[in-house]
Short mmCIF file of C-alpha atoms and ligand atoms in Angstrom, two decimals:
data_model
loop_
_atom_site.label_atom_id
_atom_site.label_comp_id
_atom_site.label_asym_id
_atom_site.label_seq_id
_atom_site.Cartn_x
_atom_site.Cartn_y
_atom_site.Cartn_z
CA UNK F 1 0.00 0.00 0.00
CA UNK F 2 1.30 3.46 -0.90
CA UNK F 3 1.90 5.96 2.01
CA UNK F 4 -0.91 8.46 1.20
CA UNK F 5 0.05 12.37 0.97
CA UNK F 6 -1.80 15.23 -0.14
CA UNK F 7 -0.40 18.98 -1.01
CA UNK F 8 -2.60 22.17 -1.78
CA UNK F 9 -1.95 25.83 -2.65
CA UNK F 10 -3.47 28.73 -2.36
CA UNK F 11 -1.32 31.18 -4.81
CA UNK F 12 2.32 32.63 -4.11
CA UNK F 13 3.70 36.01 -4.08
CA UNK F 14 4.89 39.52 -2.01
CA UNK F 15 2.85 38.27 0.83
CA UNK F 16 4.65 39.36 3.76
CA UNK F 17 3.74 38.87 7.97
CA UNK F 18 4.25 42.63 8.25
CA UNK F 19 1.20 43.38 6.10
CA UNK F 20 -1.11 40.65 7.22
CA UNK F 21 -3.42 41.38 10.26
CA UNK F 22 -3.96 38.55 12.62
CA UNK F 23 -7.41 37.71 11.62
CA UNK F 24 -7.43 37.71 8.31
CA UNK F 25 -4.59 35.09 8.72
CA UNK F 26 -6.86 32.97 10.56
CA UNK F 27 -9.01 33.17 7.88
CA UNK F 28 -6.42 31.90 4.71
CA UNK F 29 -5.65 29.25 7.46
CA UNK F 30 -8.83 28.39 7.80
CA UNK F 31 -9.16 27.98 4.62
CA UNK F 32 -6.27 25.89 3.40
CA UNK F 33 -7.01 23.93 6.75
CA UNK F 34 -10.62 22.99 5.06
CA UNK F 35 -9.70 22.28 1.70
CA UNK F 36 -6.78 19.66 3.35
CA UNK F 37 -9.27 18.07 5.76
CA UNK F 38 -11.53 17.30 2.44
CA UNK F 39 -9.22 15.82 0.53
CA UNK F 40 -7.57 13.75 3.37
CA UNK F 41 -11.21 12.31 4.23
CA UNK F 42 -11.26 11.09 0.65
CA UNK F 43 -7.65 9.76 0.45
CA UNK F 44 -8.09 7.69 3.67
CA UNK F 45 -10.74 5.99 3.13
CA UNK F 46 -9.01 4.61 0.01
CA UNK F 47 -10.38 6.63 -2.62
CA UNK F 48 -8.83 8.09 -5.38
CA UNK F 49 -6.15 11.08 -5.83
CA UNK F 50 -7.56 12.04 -8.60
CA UNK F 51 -11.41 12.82 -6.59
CA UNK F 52 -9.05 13.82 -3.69
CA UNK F 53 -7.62 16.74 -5.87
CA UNK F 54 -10.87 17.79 -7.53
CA UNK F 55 -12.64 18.22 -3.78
CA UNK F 56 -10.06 20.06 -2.07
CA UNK F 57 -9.79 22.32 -5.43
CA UNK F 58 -13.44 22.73 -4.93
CA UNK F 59 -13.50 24.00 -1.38
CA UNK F 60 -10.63 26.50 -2.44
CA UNK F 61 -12.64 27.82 -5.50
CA UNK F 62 -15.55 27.91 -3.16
CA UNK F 63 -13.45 30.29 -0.26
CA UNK F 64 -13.57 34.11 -1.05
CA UNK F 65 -10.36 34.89 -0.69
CA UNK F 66 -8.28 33.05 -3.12
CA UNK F 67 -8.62 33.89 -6.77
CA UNK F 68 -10.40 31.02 -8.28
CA UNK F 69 -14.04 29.99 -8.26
CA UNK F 70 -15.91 32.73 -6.12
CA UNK F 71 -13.43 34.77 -5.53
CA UNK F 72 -11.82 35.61 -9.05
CA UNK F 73 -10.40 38.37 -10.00
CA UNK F 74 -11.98 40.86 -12.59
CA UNK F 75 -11.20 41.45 -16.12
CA UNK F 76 -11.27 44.81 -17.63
CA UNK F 77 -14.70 44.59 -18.24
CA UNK F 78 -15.51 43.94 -14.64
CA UNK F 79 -16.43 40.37 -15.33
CA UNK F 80 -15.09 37.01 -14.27
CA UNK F 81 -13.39 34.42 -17.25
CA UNK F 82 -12.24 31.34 -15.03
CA UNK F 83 -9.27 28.99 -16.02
CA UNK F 84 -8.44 25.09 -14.37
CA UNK F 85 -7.52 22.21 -15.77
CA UNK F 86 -6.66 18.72 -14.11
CA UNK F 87 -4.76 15.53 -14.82
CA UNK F 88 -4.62 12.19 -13.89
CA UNK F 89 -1.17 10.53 -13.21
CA UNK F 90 -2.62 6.88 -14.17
CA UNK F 91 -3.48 7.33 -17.10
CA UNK F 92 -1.92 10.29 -18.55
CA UNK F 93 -5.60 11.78 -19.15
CA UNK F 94 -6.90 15.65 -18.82
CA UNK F 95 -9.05 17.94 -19.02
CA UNK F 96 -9.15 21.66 -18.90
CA UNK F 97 -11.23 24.49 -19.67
CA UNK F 98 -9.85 27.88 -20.19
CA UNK F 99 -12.22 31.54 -20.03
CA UNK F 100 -15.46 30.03 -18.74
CA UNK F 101 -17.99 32.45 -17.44
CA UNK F 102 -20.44 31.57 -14.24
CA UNK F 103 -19.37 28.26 -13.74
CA UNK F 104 -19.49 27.69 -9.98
CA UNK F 105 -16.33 25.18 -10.32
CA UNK F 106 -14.44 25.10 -13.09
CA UNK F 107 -12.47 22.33 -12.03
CA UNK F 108 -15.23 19.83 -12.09
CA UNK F 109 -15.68 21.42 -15.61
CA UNK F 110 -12.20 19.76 -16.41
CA UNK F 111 -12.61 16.80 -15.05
CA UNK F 112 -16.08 16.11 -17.42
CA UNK F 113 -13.30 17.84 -20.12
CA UNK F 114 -11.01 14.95 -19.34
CA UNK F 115 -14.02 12.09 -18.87
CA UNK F 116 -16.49 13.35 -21.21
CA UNK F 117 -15.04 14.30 -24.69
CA UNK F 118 -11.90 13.12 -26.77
CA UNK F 119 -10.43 16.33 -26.10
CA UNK F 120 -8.29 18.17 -23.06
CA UNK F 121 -9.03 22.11 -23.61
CA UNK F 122 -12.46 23.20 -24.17
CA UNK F 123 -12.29 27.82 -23.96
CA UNK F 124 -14.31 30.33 -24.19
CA UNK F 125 -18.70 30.07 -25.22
CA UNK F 126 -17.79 26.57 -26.37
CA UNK F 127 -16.88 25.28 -22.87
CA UNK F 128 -19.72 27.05 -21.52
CA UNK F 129 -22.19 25.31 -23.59
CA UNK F 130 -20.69 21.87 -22.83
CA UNK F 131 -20.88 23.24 -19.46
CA UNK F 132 -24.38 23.27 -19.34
CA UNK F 133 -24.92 20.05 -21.93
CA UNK F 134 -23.46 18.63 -18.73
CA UNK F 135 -25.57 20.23 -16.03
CA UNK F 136 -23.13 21.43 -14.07
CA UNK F 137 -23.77 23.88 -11.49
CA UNK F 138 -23.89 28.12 -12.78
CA UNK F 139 -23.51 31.10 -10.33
CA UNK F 140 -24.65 34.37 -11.40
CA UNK F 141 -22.28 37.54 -11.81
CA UNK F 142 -23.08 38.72 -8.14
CA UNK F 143 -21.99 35.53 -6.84
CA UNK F 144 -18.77 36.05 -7.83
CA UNK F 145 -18.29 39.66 -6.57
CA UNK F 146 -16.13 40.40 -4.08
CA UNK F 147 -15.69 43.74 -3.01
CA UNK F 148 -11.46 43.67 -2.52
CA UNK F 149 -11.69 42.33 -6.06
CA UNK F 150 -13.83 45.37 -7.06
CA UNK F 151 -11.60 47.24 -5.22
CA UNK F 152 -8.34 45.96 -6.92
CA UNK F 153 -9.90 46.51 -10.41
CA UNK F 154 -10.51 50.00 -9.99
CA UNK F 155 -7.41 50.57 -9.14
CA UNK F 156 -5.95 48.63 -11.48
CA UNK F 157 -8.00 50.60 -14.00
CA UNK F 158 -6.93 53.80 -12.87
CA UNK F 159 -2.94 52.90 -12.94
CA UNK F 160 -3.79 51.21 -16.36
CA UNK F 161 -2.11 47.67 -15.36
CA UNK F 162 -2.97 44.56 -15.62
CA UNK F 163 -1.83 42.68 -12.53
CA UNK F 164 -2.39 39.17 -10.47
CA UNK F 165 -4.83 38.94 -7.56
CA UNK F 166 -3.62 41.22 -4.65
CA UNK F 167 -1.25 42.89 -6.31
CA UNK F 168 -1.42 47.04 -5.42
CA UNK F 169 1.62 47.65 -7.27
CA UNK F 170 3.87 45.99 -10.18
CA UNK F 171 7.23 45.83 -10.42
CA UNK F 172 9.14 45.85 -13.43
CA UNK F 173 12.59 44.84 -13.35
CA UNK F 174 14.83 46.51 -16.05
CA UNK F 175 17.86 44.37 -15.23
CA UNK F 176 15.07 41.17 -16.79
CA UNK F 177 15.45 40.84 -20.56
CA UNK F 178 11.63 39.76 -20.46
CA UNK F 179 10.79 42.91 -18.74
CA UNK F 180 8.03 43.63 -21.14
CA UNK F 181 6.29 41.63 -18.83
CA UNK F 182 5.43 42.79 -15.28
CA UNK F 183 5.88 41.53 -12.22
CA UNK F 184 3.38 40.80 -9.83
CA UNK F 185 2.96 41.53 -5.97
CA UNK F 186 1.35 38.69 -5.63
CA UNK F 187 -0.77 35.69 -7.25
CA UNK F 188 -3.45 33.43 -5.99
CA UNK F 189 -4.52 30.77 -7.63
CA UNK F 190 -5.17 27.33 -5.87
CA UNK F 191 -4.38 24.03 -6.66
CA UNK F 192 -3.70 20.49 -5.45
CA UNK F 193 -1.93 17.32 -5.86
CA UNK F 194 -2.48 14.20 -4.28
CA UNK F 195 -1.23 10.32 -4.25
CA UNK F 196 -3.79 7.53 -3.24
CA UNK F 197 -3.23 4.58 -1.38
CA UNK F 198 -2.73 2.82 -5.21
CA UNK F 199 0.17 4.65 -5.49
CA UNK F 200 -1.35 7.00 -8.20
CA UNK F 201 -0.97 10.50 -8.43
CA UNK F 202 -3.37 13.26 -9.46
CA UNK F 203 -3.14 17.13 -9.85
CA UNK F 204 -5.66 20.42 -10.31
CA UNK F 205 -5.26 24.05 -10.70
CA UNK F 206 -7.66 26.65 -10.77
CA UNK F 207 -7.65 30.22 -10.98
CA UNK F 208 -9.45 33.61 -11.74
CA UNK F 209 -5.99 34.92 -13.85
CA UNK F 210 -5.00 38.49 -13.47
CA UNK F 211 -7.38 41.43 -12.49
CA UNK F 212 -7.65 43.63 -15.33
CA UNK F 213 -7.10 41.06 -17.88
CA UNK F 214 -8.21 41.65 -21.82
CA UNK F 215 -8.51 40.46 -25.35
CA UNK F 216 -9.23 36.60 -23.61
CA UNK F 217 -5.81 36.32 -21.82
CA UNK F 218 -5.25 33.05 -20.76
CA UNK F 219 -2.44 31.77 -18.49
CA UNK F 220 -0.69 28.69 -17.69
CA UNK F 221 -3.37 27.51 -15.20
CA UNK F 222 -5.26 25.47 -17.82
CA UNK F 223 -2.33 24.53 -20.01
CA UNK F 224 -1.50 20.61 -19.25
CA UNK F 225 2.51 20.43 -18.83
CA UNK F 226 2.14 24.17 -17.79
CA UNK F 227 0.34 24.64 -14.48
CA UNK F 228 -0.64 21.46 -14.21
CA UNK F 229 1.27 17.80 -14.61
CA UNK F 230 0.83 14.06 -13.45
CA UNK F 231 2.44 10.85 -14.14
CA UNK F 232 2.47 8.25 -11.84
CA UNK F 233 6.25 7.08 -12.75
CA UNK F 234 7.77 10.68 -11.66
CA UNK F 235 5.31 13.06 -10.13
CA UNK F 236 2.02 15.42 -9.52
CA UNK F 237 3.00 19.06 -9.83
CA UNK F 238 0.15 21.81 -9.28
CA UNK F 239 2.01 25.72 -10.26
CA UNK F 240 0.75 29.03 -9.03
CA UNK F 241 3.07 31.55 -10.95
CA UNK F 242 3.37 34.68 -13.36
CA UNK F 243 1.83 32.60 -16.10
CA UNK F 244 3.14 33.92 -18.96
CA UNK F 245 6.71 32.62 -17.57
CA UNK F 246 5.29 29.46 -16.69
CA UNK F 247 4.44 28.80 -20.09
CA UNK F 248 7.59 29.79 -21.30
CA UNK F 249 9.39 26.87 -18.85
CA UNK F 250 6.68 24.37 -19.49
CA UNK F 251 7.05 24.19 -15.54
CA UNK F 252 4.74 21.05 -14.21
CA UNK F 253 5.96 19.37 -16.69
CA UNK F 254 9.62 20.74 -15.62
CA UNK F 255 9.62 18.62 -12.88
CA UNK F 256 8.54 15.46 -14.37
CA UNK F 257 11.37 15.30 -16.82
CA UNK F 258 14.16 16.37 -14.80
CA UNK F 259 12.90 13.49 -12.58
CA UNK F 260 12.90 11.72 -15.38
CA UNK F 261 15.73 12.72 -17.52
CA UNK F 262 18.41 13.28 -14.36
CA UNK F 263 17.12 11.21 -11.96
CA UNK F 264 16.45 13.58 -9.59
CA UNK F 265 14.46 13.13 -6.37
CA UNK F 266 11.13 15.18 -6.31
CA UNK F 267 13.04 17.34 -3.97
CA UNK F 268 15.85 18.21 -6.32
CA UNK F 269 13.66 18.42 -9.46
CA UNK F 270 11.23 20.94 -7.70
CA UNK F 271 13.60 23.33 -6.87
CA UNK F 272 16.19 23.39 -10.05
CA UNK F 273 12.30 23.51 -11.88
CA UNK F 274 11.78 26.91 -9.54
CA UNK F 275 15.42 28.08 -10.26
CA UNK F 276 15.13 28.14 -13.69
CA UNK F 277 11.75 30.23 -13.28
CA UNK F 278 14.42 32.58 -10.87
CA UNK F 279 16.29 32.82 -13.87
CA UNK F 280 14.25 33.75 -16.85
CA UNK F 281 12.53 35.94 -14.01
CA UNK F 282 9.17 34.15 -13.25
CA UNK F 283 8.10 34.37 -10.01
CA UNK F 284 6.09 32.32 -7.97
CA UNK F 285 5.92 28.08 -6.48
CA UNK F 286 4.53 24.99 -7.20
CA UNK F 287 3.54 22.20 -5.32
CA UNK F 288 4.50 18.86 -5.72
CA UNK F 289 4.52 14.80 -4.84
CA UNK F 290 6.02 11.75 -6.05
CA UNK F 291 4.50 7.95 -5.60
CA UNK F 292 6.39 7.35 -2.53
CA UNK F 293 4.17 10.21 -0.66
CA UNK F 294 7.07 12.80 -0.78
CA UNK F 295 6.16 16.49 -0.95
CA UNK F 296 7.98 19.12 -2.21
CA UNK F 297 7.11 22.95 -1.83
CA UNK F 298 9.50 25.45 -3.70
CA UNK F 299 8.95 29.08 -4.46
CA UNK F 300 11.08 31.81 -5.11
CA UNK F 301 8.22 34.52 -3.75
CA UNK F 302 8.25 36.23 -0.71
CA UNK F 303 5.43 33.67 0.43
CA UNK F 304 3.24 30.83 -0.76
CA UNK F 305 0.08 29.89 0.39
CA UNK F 306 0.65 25.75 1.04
CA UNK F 307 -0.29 23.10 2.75
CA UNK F 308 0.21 19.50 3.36
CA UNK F 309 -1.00 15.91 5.13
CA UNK F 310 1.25 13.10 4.82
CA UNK F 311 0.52 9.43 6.46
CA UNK F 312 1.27 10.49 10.25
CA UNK F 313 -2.04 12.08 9.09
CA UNK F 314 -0.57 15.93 10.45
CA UNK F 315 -1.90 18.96 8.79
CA UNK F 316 0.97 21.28 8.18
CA UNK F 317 -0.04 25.17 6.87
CA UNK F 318 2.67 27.67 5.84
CA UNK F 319 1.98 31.33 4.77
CA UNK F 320 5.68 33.11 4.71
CA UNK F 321 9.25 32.07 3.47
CA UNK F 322 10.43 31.56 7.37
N1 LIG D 401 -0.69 31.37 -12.84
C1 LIG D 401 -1.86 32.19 -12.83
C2 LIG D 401 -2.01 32.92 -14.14
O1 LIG D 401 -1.02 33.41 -14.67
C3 LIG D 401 -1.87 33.20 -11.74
C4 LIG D 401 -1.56 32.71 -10.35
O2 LIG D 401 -0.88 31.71 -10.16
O3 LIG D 401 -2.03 33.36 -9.43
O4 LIG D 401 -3.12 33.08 -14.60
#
């Protein structure tokens, strides 16, 4: 029997003890702390990663605070296109849907993606009517307003940026030969990765993109190999990240390969995966786990919101680098 472990994120960035209040900390751990116990009840009574991964995504997209599911950031147009996708390490199946509109979870979305058609992206009007060929569950528009989100957009409108959840400011770095593209403050999205008592490994990421997004931006949340990876033989990797660099290092599916390739340990693999993203100046974490239960957690942000439960059955929930 495998040793049964379970990871989950809630997005990386500049998020830093100094500027979080006590209570509103309670509240991301509260959280993370819900979306863990969900996916633990599911992994210990035997059932699969793969549902493991899609509930404790669910809970996330379902909390307020992290941008994905209810509380997504806003595009330009002060409306909410969601991205998630979802794989399972077994079989090397997926699914993923990318600028969906009112769907409550866009992670079960992916998984009927991955169950339901012969393909693994479904975007834009087309997902949403095989979103609702399938039944699945829509919110309307005031369901998904949050008034920091409001808050951020306006601002962001004002500045004319275009920035990642919480960020108040961006930071471009002129020393970064991609510096075209700006740096976030900080990201949110949420994701998960799990391996079963089978020994098979599962992954899901979901996320609202970048407030004051146009022209259909998509990011690497939905993109299979780029915010999301699983393969039972190397690892389940769930990224929360400036997408547009994630794309460019094919990160989830970074890790696999150098596991692969090098015969690295999850450990190692993770973090040259995150150095590399240091390098071509990405910034942001992923989360991680191998077949033998092991976790890895690496980001090169001032923060990550992470969690974990491995067999001694602990819940462990970080915020900050230290
Ligand atoms: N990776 C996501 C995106 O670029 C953002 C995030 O991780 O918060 O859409």
């Amino acid at each position: 029997m495998a040793k049964i472990a379970l990871a989950i994120h809630g997005g990386a960035g500049t998020i830093l003890k100094s500027e979080m209040t006590a209570e509103l900390e309670k509240e991301y751990r509260g959280g993370l702390e819900n979306a863990l116990r969900t996916g633990w009840d599911i992994l210990s009574k035997n059932g699969s990663s793969l549902d493991a991964v899609e509930a404790a995504v669910v809970e996330l997209e379902n909390f307020p605070l992290f941008n994905a599911g209810r509380g997504s950031v806003f595009t330009h147009e002060g409306k909410n296109e969601l991205d998630a996708s979802i794989m399972d390490g077994k079989n090397l199946r997926a699914g993923a849907v990318a600028f969906v509109k009112n769907v409550k979870n866009p992670v079960k979305l992916a998984r009927l993606v991955m169950e339901k058609t012969e393909h693994i992206m479904l975007g834009g009007e087309g997902a949403n009517e095989f979103a609702r060929q399938m039944n699945v569950e829509f919110a309307p528009d005031e369901y998904f307003f949050t008034e920091h989100r409001y808050l951020q957009l306006m601002k962001a409108i004002k500045a004319n940026r275009i920035q990642l959840d919480h960020a108040d400011e961006m930071e471009n770095d002129t020393e970064n030969p991609k510096s075209k593209i700006q740096n976030p403050k900080s990201l949110g999205t949420v994701g998960a990765v799990a391996c079963d008592s089978n020994g098979n490994l599962a992954a899901a990421t979901s996320t609202g993109g970048m407030t004051n997004k146009k022209f259909g931006r998509i990011g690497d949340t939905p993109i299979i190999g780029a915010g999301t990876y699983a393969e039972n033989a190397t690892c389940a990797v769930s990224c929360t990240g400036h997408g547009e660099f994630f794309m460019l290092g094919a990160t989830a599916f970074d890790v696999s390969a150098r596991m692969k390739y090098k015969n690295l340990s999850l450990e190692e693999a993770a973090q040259e995966t995150i150095n590399y993203q240091t390098e071509i100046g990405g910034e942001g974490g992923l989360i991680a786990v191998d077949k033998l239960g092991n976790i890895a957690l690496p980001f090169n942000s001032d923060g990550m919101y992470r969690g974990f439960i491995q067999a001694d059955g602990m819940i462990t929930i970080s915020i900050y680098r230290n």
